[in-house]
Coordinates of C-alpha atoms in Angstrom, one line a residue:
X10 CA -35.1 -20.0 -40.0
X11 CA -33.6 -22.8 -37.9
X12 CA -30.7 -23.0 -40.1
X13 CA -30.1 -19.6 -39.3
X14 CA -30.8 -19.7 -35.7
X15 CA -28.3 -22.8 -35.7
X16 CA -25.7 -21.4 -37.8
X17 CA -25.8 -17.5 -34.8
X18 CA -25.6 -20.2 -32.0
X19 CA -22.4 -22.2 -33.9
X20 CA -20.7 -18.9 -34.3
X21 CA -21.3 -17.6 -30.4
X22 CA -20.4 -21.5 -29.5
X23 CA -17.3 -20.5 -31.1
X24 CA -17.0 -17.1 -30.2
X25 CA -17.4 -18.3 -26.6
X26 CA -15.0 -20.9 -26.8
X27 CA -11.6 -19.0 -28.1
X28 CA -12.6 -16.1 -25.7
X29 CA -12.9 -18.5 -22.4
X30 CA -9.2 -19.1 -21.8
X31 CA -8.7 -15.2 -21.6
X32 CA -12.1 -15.2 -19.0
X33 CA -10.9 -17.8 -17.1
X34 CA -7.9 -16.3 -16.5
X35 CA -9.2 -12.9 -16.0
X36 CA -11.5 -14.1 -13.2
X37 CA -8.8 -17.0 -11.9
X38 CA -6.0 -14.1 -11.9
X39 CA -7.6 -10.9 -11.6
X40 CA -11.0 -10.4 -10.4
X41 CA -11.3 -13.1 -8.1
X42 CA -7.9 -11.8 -6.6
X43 CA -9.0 -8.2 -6.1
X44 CA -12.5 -9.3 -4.9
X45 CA -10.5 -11.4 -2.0
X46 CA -8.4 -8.7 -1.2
X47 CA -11.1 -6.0 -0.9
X48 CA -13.2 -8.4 1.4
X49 CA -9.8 -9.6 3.5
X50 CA -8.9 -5.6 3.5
X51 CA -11.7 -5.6 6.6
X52 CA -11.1 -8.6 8.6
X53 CA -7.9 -9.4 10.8
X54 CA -6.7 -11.9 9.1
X55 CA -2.6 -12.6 10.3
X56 CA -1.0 -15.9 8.8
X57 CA 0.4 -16.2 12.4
X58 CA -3.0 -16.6 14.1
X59 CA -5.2 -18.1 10.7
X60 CA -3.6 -21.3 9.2
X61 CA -3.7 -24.8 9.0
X62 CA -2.6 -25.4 12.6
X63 CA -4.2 -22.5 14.2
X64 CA -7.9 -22.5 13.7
X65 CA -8.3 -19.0 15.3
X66 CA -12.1 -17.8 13.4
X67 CA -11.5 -14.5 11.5
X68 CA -13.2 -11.2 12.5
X69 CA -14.6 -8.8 10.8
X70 CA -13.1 -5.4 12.0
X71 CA -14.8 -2.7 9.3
X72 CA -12.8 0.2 8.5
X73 CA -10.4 -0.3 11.7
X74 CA -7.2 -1.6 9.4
X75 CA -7.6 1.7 7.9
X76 CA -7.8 3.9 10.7
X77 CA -4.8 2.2 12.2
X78 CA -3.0 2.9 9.0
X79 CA -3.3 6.8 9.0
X80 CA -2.3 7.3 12.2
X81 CA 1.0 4.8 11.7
X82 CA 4.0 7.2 11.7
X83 CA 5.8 4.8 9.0
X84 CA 2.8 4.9 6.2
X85 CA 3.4 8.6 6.1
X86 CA 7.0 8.2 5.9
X87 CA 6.9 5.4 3.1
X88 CA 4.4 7.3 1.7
X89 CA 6.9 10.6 1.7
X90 CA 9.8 8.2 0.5
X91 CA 7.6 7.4 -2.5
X92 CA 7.1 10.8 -3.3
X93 CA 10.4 11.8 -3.2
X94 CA 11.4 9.1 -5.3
X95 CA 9.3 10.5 -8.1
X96 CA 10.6 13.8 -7.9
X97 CA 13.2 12.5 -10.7
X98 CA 9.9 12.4 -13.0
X99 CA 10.3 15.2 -14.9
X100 CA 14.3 14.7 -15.1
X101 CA 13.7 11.4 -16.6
X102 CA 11.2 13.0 -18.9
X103 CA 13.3 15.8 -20.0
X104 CA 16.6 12.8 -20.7
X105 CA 14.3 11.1 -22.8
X106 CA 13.2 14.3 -24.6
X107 CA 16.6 15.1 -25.3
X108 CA 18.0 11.6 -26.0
X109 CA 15.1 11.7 -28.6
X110 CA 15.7 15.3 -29.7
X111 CA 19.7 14.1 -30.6
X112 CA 18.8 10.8 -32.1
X113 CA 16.9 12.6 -34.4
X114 CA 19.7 14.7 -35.5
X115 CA 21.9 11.7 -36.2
X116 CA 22.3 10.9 -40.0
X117 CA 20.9 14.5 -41.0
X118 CA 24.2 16.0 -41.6
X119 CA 26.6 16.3 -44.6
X120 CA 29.4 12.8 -43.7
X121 CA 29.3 10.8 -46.5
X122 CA 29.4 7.0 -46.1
X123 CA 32.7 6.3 -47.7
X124 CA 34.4 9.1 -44.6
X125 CA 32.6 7.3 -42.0
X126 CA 33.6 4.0 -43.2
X127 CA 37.3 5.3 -43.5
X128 CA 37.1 6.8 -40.1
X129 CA 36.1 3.6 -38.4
X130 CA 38.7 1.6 -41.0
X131 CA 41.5 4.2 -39.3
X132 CA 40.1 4.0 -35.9
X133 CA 40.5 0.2 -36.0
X134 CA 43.5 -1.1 -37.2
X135 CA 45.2 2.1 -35.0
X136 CA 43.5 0.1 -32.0
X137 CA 44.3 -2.8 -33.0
X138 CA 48.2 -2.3 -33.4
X139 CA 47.9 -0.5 -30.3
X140 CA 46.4 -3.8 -28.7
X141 CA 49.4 -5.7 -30.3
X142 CA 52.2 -3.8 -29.3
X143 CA 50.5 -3.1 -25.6
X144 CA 50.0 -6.8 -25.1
X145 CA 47.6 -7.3 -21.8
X146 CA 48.5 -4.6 -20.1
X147 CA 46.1 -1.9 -18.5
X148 CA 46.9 0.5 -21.8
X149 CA 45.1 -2.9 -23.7
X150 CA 42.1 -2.5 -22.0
X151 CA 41.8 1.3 -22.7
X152 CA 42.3 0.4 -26.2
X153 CA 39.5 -1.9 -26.3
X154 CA 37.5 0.3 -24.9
X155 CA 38.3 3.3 -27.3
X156 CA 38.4 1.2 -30.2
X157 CA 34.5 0.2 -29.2
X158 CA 33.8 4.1 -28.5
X159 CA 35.0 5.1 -31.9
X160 CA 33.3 2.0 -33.7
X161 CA 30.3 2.7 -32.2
X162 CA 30.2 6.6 -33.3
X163 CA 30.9 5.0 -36.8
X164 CA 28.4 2.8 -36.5
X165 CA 25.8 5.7 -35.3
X166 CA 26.7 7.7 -38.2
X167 CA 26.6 4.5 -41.4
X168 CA 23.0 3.8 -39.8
X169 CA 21.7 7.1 -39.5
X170 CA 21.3 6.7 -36.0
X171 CA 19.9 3.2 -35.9
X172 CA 22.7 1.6 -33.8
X173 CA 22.3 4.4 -31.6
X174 CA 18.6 3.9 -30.8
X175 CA 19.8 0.4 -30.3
X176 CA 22.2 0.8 -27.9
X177 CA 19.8 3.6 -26.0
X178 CA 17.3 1.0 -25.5
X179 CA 19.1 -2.2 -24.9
X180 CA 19.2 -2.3 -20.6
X181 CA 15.1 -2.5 -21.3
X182 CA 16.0 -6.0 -22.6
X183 CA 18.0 -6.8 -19.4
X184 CA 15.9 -8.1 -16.3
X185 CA 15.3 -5.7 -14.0
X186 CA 17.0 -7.8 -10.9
X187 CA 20.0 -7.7 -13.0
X188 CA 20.6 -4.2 -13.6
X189 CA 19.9 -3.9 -9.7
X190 CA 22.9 -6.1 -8.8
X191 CA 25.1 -4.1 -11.6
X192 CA 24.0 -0.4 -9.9
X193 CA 24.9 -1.8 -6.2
X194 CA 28.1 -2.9 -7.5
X195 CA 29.0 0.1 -8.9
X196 CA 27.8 2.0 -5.9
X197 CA 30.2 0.0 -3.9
X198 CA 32.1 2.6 -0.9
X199 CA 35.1 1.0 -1.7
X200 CA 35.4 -0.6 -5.2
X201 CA 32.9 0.4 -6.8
X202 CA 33.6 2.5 -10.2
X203 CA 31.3 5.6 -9.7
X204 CA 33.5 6.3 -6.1
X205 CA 36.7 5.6 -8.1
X206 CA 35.9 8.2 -10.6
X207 CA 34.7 10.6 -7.6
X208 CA 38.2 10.4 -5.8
X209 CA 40.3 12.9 -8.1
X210 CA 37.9 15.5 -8.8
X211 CA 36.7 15.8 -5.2
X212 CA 40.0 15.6 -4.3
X213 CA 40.7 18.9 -6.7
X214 CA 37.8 20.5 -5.7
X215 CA 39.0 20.4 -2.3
X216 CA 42.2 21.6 -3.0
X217 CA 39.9 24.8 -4.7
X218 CA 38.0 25.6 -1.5
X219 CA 41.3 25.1 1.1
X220 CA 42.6 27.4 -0.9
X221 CA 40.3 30.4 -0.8
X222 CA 38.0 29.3 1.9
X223 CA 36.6 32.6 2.7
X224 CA 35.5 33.2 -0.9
X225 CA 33.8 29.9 -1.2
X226 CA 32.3 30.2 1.9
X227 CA 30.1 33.9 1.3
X228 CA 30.7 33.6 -2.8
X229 CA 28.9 30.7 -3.6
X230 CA 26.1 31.5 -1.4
X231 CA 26.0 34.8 -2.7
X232 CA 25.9 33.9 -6.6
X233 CA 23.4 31.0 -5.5
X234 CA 21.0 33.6 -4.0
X235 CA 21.6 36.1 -6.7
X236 CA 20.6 33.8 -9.4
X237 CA 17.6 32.7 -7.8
X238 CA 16.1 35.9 -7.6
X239 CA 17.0 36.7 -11.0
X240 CA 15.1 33.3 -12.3
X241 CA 12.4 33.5 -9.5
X242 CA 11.9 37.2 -10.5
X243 CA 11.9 36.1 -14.2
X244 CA 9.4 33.5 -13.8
X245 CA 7.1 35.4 -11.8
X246 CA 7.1 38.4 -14.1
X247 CA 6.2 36.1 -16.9
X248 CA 3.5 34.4 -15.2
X249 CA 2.4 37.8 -14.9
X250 CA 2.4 38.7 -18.7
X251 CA 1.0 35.3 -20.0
X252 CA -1.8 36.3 -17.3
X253 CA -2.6 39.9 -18.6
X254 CA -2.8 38.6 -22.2
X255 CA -4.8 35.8 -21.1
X256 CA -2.0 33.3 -21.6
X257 CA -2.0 31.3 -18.3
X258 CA -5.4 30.8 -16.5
X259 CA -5.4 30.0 -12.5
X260 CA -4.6 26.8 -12.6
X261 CA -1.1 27.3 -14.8
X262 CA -0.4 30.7 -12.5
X263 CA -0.6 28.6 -9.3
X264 CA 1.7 25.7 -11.1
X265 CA 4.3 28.3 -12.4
X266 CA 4.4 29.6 -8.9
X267 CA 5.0 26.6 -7.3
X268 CA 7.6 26.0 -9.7
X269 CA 9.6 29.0 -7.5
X270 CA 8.4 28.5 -4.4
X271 CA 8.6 24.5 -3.8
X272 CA 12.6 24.9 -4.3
X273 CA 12.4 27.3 -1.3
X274 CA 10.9 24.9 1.1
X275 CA 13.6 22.3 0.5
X276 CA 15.8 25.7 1.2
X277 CA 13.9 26.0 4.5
X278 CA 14.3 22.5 5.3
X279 CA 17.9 22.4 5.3
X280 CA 18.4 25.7 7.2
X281 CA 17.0 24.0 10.0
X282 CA 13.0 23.8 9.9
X283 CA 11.1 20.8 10.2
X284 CA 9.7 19.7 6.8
X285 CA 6.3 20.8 7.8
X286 CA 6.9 24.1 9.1
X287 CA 8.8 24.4 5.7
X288 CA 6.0 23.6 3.6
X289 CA 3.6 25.5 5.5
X290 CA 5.7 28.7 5.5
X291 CA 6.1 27.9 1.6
X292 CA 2.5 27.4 1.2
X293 CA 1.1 30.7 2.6
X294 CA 4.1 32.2 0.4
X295 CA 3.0 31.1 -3.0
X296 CA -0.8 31.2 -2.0
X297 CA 0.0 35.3 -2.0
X298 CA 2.1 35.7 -4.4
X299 CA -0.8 33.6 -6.6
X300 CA -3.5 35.7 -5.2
X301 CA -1.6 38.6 -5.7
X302 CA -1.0 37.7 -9.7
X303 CA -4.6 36.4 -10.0
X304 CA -5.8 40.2 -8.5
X305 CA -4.9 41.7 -11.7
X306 CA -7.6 42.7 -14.3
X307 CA -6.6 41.3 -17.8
X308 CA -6.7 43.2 -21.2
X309 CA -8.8 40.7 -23.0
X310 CA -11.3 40.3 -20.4
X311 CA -12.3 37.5 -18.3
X312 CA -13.0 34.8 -20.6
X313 CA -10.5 32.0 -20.4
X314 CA -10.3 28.4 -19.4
X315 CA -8.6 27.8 -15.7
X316 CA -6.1 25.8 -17.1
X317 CA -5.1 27.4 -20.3
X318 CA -1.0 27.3 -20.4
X319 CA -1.1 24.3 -18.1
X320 CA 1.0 22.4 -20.6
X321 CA 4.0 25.1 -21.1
X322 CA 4.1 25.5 -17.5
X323 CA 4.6 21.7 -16.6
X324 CA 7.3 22.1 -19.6
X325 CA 9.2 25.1 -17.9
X326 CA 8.8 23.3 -14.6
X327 CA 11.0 20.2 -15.8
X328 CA 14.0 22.9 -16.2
X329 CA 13.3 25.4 -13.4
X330 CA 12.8 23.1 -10.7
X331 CA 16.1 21.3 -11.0
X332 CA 18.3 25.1 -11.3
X333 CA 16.4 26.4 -8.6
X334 CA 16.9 23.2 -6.1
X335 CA 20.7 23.4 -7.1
X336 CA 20.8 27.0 -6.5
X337 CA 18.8 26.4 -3.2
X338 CA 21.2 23.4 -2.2
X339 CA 24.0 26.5 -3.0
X340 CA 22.8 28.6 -0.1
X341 CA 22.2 26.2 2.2
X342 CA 25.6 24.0 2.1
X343 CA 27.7 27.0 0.4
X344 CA 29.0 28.3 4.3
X345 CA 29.7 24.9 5.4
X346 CA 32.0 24.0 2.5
X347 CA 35.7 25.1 3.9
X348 CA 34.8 23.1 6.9
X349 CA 34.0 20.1 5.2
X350 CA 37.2 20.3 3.3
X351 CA 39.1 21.0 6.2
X352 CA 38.2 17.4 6.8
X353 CA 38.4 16.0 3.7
X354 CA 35.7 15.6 1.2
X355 CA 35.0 11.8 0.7
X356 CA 32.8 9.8 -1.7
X357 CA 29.5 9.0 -0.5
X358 CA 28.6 5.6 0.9
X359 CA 25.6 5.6 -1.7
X360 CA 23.2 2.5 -0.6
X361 CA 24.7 2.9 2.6
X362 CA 23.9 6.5 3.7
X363 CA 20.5 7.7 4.9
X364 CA 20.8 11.2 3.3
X365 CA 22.2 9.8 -0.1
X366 CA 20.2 6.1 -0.7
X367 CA 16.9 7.9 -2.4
X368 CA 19.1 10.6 -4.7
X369 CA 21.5 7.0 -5.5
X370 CA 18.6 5.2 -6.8
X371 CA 16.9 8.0 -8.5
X372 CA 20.4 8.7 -10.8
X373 CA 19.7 5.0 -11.2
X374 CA 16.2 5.6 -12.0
X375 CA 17.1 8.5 -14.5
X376 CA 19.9 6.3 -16.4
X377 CA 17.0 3.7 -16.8
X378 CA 14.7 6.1 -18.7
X379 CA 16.2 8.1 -20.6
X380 CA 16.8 5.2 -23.4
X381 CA 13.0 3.6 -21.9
X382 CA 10.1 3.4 -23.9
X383 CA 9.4 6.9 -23.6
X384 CA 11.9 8.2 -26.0
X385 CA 10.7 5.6 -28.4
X386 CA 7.5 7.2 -27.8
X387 CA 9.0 10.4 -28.7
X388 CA 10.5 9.2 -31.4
X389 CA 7.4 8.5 -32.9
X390 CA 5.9 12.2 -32.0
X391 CA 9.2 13.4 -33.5
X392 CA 9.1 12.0 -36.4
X393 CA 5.1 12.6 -37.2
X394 CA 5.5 16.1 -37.1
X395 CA 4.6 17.8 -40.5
X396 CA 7.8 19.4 -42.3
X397 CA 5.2 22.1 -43.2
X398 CA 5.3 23.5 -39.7
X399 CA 9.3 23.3 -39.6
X400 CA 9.3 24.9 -43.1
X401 CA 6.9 27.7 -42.2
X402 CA 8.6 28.5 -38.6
X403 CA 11.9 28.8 -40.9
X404 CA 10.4 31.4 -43.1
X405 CA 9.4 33.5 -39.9
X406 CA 13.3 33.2 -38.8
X407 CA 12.4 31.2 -35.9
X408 CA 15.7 30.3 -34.1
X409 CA 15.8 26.9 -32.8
X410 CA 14.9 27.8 -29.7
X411 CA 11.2 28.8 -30.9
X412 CA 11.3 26.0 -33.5
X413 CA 11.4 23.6 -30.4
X414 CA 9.1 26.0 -28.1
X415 CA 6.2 27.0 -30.6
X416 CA 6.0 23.9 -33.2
X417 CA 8.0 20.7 -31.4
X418 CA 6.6 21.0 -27.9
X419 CA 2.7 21.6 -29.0
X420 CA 2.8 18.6 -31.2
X421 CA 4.3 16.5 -28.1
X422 CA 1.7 17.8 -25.7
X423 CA -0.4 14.3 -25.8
X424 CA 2.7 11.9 -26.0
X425 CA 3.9 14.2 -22.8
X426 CA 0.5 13.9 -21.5
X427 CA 0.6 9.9 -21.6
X428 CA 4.3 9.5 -20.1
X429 CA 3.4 11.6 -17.4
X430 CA 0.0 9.7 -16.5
X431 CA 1.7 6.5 -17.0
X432 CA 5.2 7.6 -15.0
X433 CA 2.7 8.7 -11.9
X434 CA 1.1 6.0 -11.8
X435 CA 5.0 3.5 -12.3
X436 CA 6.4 6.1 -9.6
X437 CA 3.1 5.2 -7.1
X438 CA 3.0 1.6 -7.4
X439 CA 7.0 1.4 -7.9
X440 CA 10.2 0.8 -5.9
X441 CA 9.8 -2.7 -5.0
X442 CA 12.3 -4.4 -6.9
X443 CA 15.2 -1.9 -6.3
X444 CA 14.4 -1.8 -2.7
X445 CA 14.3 -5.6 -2.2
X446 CA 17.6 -6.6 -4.2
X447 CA 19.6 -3.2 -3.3
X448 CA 18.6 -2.2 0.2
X449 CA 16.0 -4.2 1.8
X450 CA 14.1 -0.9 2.5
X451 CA 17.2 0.7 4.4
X452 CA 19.3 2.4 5.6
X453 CA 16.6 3.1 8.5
X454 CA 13.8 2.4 6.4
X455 CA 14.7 5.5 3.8
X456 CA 14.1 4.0 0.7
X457 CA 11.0 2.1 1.6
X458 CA 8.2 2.7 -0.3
X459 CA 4.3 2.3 -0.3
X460 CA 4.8 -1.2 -2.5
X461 CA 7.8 -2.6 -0.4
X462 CA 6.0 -1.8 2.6
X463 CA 2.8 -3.6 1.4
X464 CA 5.2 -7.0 0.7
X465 CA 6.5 -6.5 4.4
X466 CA 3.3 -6.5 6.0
X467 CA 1.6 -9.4 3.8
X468 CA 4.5 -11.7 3.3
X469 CA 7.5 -10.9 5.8
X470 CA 4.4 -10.3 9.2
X471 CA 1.8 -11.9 7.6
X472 CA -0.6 -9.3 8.8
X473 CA -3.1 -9.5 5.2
X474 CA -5.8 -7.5 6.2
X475 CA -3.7 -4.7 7.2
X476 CA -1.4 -5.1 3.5
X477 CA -5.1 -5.5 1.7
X478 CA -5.7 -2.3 3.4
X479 CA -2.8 0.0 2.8
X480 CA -3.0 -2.0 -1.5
X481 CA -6.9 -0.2 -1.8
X482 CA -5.5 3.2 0.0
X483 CA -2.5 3.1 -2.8
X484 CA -5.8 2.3 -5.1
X485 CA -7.0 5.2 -4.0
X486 CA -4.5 7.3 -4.4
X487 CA -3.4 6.0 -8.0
X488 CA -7.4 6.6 -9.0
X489 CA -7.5 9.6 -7.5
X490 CA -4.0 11.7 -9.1
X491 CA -5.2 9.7 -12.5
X492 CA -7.9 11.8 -12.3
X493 CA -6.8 15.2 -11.3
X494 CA -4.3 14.2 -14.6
X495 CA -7.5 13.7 -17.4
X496 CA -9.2 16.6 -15.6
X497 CA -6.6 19.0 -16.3
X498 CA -4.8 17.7 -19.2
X499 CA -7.0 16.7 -21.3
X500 CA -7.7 20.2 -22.4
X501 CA -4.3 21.1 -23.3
X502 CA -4.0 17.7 -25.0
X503 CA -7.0 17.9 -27.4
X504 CA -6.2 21.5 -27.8

């Protein structure tokens, strides 16, 4: 009995032992930390006034760091600029979908080996004695760089796609500070490549509108508005369907209508209301045209779940949103087009602007996740779909279309799911780096988010109590969205 009794306690001893490095860390590096930051989140604790050479005693203030946190102007603003930042979500979700969709597709077809590998041979040495007989002229650089192009489709196709997944994911090996310092050179006013490519096409395109300015002026406003009603009146008379056959519950009815009617307040906005009066007027809008929807009796009765749908909704959502805001952003700046030319339409000064610093670093943004870890993630879902389905869809005649709608996108519901938790949650706590190495938080404070505001206040005005403060509301808020996610997705994702 002893021996046993000695032999358990050996084993916990050890047990113990090669799990108390991880402990101690864990309490030295987390828990400690966030206990210390909840307690210092209600005392006025400023660097300036509590240190080594100024022994002023701390107070305890209660809940007033809060309260002078909601009613700061800027939190609400750096709190906006956060949100706005993560409106390129579901863009960077649908580029990874697709970058995952082609990659599949790569090695599937009928070239042989031995053509790919004569195609690269003959791409080569043509490069190469173009190289040679061009010397180190400009014309040698282009034939570097379209010798690399071809040899890299080569290479795609004699890996089946391998050096393509490669080269997708390869800036996720490069440090983040690094890419920054790339993207604000390239966004350079002057220099920078992205304005250099701009030049000639805005150029031609203003060459386009001097030359029938009238016609630009009503036409493109007219086609923008006439193809937002027809995809508005679309979506809403779909929404109405899937709700008589008991296809959308409440909860995907009200999404699908805010898929129409949230690309209308940025409408309102630019026409000259305040962004609150936009979104109210927007608000009362969709709330009746929900309630109007939700008013009609169903065929199949009342039985079904709230959120039923919820899933193909967010899905059509990722592609309407982005038409509708360009066709919204085609009524608003369509009339003002000739005049701008008339002037001359230059290249933005990207990092520069106020209006164009948050849409710069969200193209940034995009570029980084489209070859991110979530198309590896779909990747996986691609390739753990069952044939059968595929092979079943075919026998129906499915066209690709419905191959993708009814058998691709069910089985990605969960990996979907996940991304979208996970990129809420990035997009909340995110925006630090880029705004520190690209912009400092400017111009004017327009790309300063919840995270970079927190370092300001803690480490740049040393005001801790009041950064501890605004870290547990961003808590909050991360908790709280998490939620609402699991709540209403976890239904769609088991289902």
């Amino acid at each position: 009995m002893k021996t046993n009794r000695g032999s358990a306690l050996r084993r916990l001893t050890a047990g113990v032992g090669f799990l108390l490095p991880s402990l101690l860390g864990f309490l030295a590096f987390t828990a400690v930390p966030l206990a210390a930051s909840f307690a210092i989140a209600f005392t006025d604790w400023d660097t300036l006034r509590h240190n080594m050479f100024h022994h002023e005693p701390l107070r305890f203030v209660g809940l007033d760091n809060f309260i002078w946190l909601f009613n700061q102007p800027d939190f609400w603003r750096y709190l906006g600029n956060t949100f706005y930042l993560m409106l390129g979500l579901p863009f960077a979700i649908v580029g990874s979908l697709v970058a995952a969709l082609l990659l599949t597709r790569v090695g599937k077809g009928q070239v042989s080996r031995i053509v790919a590998m004569a195609l690269a041979t003959v791409v080569l040495v043509a490069s190469g004695v173009l190289l040679r007989m061009a010397g180190m002229r400009e014309i040698a650089v282009l034939g570097i760089f379209g010798a690399l192009a071809a040899t890299t489709l080569a290479a795609g196709v004699l890996t089946k796609g391998t050096a393509y997944r490669t080269l997708f994911y390869l800036p996720n090996f490069t440090a983040g500070v690094a890419t920054f310092v790339l993207w604000k050179k390239l966004y350079h006013p002057q220099v920078g490549p992205i304005n250099l490519a701009l030049a000639p096409v805005l150029d031609g395109t203003t060459s386009v509108i001097k030359a029938a300015p009238g016609l630009v002026a009503w036409g493109v406003p007219a086609l923008s508005g006439v193809l937002a009603i027809v995809v508005g009146g679309w979506q809403l008379r779909r929404l109405r369907q899937h709700w008589d056959d008991c296809g959308a519950g409440q909860v995907a009815v009200a999404m699908g209508v805010a898929t129409v009617v949230l690309p209308q307040a940025f409408l309102l906005h630019w026409l000259g209301l305040s962004g609150g009066v936009a979104a109210l007027v927007t608000t009362v809008v969709g709330a009746v045209v929900t309630g109007l929807i939700l008013r009609r009796p169903r065929r199949w009765g009342p039985k079904c779940a709230i959120d039923r749908g919820l899933s193909a909704e967010i899905a059509l959502a990722l592609a309407l949103m982005p038409l509708l805001g360009l066709l919204a952003s085609g009524i608003a700046f369509g009339p003002g087009l000739p005049a701008l030319a008339a002037s001359g339409i230059e290249s933005p000064d990207w990092l520069g602007d106020y209006d164009w610093a948050k849409p710069a670093i969200m193209l940034m943004g995009l570029w980084a996740a489209i070859g991110s870890n979530n198309m590896i993630l779909y990747l996986a879902g691609l390739n753990n779909i069952p044939p059968e389905l595929y092979e079943a869809a075919d026998l129906d005649g499915a066209s690709a279309v419905q191959r993708f709608w009814h058998v691709t996108w069910p089985q990605l519901v969960p990996i979907t799911f996940f991304i979208g938790v996970m990129g809420v949650i990035g997009g909340l706590q995110g925006g630090f780096e880029m705004a520190r190495v690209m912009t400092k938080g400017g111009p004017a404070g327009s790309t300063t988010t919840l995270s970079y505001f927190i370092y300001n206040e803690g480490f740049e005005t040393g005001r801790l109590g009041y950064a501890s403060a605004a870290a547990w509301v961003l808590f909050a808020l991360v908790f709280i969205i998490s939620l609402l996610n699991f709540r209403f997705g976890n239904r769609n994702v088991n289902d």
